[in-house]
XYZ file of C-alpha atoms in Angstrom:
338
model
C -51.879 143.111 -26.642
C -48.763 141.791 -28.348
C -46.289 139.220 -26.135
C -43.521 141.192 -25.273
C -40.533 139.966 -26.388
C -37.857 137.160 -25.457
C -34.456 138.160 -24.372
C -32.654 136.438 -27.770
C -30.974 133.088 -26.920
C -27.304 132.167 -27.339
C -25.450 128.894 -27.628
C -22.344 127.393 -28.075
C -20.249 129.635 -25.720
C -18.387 129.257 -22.884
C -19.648 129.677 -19.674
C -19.003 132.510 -17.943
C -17.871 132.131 -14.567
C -20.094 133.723 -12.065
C -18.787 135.491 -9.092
C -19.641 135.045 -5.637
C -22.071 136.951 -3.657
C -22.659 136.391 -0.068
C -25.929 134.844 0.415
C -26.358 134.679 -3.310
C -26.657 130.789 -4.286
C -25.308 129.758 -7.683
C -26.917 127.004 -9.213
C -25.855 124.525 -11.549
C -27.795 122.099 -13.838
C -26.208 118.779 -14.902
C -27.381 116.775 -17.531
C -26.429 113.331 -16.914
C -27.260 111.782 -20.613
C -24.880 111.885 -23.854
C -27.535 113.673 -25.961
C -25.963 111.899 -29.276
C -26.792 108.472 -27.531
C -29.937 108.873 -26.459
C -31.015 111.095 -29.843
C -29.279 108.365 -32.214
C -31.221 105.622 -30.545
C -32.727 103.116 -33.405
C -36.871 104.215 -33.125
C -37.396 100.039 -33.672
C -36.211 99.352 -30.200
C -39.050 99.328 -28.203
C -37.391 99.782 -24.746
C -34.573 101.774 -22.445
C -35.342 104.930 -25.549
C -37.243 108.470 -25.442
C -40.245 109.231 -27.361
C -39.477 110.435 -30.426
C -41.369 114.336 -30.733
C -43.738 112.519 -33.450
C -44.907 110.016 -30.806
C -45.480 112.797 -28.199
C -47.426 114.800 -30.945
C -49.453 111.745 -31.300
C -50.185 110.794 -27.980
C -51.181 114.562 -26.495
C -52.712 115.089 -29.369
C -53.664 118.614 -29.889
C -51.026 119.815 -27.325
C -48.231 120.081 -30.029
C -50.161 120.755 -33.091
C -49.399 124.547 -33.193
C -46.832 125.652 -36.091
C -44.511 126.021 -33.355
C -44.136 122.508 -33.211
C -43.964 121.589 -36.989
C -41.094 120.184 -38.973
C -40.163 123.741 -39.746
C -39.653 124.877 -36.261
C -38.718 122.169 -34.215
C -36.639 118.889 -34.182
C -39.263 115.542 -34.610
C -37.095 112.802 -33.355
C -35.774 111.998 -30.310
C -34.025 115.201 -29.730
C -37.211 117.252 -30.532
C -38.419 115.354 -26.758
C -34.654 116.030 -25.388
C -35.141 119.650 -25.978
C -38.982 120.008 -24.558
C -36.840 118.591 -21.121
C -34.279 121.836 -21.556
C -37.242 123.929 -22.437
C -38.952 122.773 -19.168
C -36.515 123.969 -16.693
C -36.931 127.734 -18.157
C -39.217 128.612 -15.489
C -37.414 127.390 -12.891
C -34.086 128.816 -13.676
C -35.922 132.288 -14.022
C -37.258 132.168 -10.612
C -34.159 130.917 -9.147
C -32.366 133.586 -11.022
C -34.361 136.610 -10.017
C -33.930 135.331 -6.197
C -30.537 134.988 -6.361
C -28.852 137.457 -8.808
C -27.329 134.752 -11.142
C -27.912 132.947 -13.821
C -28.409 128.776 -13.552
C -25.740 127.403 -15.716
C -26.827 124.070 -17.667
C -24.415 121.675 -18.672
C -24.840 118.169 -20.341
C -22.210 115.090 -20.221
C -22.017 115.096 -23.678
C -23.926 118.099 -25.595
C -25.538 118.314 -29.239
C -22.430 119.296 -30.485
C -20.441 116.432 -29.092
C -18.450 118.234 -26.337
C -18.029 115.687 -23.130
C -17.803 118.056 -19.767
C -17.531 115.355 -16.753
C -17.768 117.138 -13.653
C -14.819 119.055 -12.532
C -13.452 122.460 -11.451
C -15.123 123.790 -14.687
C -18.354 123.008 -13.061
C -17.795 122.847 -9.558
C -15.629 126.175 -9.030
C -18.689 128.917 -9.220
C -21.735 126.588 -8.090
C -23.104 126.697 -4.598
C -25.959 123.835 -5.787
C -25.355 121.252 -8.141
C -28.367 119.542 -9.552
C -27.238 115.984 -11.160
C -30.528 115.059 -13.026
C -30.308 111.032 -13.653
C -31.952 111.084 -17.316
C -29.569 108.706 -18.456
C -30.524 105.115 -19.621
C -28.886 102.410 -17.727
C -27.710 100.806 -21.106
C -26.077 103.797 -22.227
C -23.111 102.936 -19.640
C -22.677 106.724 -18.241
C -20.179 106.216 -15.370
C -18.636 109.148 -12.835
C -15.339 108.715 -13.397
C -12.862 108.936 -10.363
C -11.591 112.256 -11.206
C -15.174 112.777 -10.667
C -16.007 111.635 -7.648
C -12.649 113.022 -5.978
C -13.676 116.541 -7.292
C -17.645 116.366 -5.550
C -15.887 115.478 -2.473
C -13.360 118.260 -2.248
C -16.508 120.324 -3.430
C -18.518 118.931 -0.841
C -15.964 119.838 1.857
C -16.744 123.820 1.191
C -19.699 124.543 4.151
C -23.057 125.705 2.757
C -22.406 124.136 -0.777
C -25.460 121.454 -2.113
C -25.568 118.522 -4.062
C -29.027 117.602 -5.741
C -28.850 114.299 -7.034
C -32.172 112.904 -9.155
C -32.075 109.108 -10.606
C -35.223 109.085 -12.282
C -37.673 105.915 -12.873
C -36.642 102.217 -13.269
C -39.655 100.885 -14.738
C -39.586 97.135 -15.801
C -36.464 96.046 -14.066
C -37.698 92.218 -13.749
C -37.639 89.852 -16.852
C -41.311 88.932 -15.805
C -43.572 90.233 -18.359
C -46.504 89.676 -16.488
C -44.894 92.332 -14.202
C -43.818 94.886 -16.799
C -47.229 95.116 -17.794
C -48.723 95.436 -14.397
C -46.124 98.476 -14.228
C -47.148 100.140 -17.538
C -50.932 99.713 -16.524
C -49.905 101.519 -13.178
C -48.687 104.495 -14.470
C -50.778 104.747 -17.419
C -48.392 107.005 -19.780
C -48.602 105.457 -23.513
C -45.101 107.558 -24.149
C -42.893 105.002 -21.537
C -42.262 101.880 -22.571
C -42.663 98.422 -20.806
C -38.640 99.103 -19.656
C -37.060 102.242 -19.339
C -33.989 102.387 -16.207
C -32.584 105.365 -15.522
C -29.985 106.636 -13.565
C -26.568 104.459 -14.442
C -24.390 107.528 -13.611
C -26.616 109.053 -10.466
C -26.046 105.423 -9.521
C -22.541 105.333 -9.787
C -22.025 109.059 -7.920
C -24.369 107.470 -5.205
C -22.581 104.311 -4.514
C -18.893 106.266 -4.792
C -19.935 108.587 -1.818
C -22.154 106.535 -0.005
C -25.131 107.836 -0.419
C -27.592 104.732 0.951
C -30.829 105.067 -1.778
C -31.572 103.416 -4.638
C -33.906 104.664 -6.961
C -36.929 102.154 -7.816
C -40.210 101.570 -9.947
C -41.974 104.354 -11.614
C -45.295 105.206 -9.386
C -48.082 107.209 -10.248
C -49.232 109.242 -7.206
C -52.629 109.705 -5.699
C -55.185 112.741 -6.752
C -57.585 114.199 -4.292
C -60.566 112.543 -4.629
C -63.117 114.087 -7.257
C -60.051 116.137 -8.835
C -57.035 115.467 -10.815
C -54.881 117.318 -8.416
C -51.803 115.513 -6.509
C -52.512 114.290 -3.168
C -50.170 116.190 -0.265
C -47.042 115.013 0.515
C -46.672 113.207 4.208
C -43.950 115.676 5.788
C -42.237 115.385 8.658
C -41.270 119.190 9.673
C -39.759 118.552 12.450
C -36.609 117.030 10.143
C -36.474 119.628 8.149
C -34.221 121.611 9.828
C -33.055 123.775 6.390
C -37.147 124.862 5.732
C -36.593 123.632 2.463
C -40.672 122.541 2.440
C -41.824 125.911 4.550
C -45.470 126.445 2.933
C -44.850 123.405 0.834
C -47.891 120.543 0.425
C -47.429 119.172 -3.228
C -44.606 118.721 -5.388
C -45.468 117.973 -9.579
C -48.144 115.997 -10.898
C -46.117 112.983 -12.824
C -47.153 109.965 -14.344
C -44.469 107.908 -13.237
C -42.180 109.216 -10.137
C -38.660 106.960 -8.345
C -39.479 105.619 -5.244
C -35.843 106.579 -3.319
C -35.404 103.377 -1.453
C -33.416 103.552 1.774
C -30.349 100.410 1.925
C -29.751 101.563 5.326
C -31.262 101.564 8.892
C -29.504 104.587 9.965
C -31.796 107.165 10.502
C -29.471 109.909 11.687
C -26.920 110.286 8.418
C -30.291 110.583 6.183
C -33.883 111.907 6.410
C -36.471 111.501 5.042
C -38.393 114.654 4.698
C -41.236 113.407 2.454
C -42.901 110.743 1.384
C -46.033 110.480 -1.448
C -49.214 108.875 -1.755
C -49.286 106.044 -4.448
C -52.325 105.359 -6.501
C -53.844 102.591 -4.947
C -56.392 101.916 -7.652
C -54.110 100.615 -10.081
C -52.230 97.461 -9.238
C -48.169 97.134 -8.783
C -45.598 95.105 -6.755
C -44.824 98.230 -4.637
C -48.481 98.698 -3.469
C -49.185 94.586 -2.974
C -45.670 94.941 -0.800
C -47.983 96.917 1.674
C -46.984 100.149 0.802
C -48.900 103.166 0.714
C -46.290 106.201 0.076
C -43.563 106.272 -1.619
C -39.999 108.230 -1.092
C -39.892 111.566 -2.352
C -37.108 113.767 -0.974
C -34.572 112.859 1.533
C -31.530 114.949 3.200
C -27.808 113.905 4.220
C -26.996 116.764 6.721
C -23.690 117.944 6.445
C -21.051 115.772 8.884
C -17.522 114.595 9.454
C -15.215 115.815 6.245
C -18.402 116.436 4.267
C -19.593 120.526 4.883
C -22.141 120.522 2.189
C -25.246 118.676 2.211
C -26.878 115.990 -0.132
C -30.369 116.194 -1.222
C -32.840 113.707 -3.602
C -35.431 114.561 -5.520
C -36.742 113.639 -8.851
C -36.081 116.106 -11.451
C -39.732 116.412 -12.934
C -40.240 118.659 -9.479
C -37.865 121.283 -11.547
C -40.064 120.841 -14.915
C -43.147 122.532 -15.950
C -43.219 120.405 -18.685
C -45.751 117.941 -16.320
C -47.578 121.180 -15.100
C -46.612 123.126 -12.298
C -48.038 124.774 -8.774
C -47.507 127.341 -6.617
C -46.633 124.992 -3.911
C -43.990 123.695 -6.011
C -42.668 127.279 -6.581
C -42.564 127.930 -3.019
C -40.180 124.834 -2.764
C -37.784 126.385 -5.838
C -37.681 129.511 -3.308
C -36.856 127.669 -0.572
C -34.137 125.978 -2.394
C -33.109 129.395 -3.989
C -32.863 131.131 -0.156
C -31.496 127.368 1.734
């Protein structure tokens, strides 16, 4: 039986504002990164890059060895591995789609083509749920800009609308080597490098509306014993007053996950709805600390001026590109019907 066919792509149009439906979310993906940066990175740096697609070839080795993947058919630098991340969301933004009659609109900082979009009525006026994903390297210098920031908060003030924000990994934040190789050794993944901090313009967003969590570490969760499958999250249900994790236990299998470390003590403007099992067979600073889970997705309720609500969660649990369950799908659907 022959694959039935894709719908054909299309690219380098405007977007095309969606209307709104009642109880119809809209969802927005933002790309943090300036894909020209992080694509025209010099491959002898060791640190703060991506793989390039030839490393990834090489280290999941046969994975990528299908013609699909050749010279001829897809990009082998850097931007070969930027566009596996775009290609990873597909399944998520068809399930969200088909649950809520529109299309997820994807939007990058600054795109292949060069185009800078910051965030602003463009983005904001016909999205329900923004999803910032924090891929940006720290040395890149992406900032929110105040125009920024002002327009999230006016967006924010609009009840029922959600703000996704997901600083990935800071792996090797010390100058000790000693420690950046304990890290490396923790999670295990031959494609990061000793240091690789993410998240400069999550960051930025974060501290400008005062969200209290800083994103730390890269840690590689626990498996079930005898199996390679994730361990189940520690939930506490009775916070999680918008069912976002109804019929949820895992989220993605991923080598190296943010711990979302609280600054605060206050325990009523944010939640913490789960927290994950670390691998405690593999040595690191977080697990010698004394601790055994790790931050995984908290919620700011909406309050005060702010009508919408803030979530955090990494954005590898909106990839299939690290595998994928049907426990994690439930939690797309969730977010899909909040």
């Amino acid at each position: 039986m022959s694959a039935p066919k894709q719908i054909g792509r299309t690219y380098n149009q405007n977007h095309i504002p969606r209307p709104y439906m009642a109880g119809k979310r809209r969802f927005s993906i933002y790309w943090t990164w300036s894909y020209p940066w992080e694509a025209n990175r010099d491959l002898t740096e060791l640190d703060n890059r991506f793989s390039t697609m030839t490393e990834v070839r090489r280290v999941a080795w046969p994975a990528f060895e299908g013609s699909e993947w050749d010279k001829m058919n897809f990009l082998q630098g850097i931007a070969g591995t930027l566009e596996l991340f775009h290609r990873s969301t597909l399944a998520f933004q068809q399930l969200v789609g088909e649950t809520t009659g529109h299309p997820v609109a994807v939007y990058q900082r600054i795109d292949q083509a060069g185009y800078k979009l910051p965030i602003d009525e463009r983005v904001l006026a016909d999205t329900d749920t923004l999803m910032v994903f924090g891929l940006d390297h720290l040395v890149s210098e992406q900032e929110a800009e105040k125009g920024e920031i002002d327009a999230i908060r006016d967006w924010l003030k609009r009840e029922g609308t959600c703000l996704l924000l997901a600083p990935h990994h800071d792996v090797g934040f010390t100058a000790d080597m000693k420690q950046r190789q304990m890290e490396y050794k923790h999670h295990g993944d031959e494609l990061v490098p000793r240091q690789q901090r993410f998240g400069q313009y999550t960051r930025s967003l974060m501290k400008a509306l005062e969200v209290p969590v800083l994103n730390q570490f890269g840690l590689r969760p626990a498996v079930v014993e005898g199996t390679k499958e994730i361990a189940p999250l520690t939930i506490n249900r009775e916070l999680d007053k918008l069912g976002l994790l109804n019929g949820v236990t895992t989220f993605n299998f991923h080598l190296h996950l943010p711990h979302y470390a609280l600054t605060t003590a206050d325990t009523k403007s944010i939640h913490l709805l789960a927290s994950q099992p670390v691998d405690l067979s593999r040595p690191h600073p977080f697990t010698a600390a004394g601790n055994r889970e790790f931050n995984t997705c908290l919620w700011m309720p909406s309050g005060g001026k702010r009508g919408g609500h803030i979530l955090l969660v990494d954005s590898t649990n909106f990839t299939t590109l690290f595998g994928g369950t049907e426990s994690l799908a439930r939690f797309w659907s969730n977010m899909a019907k909040m």
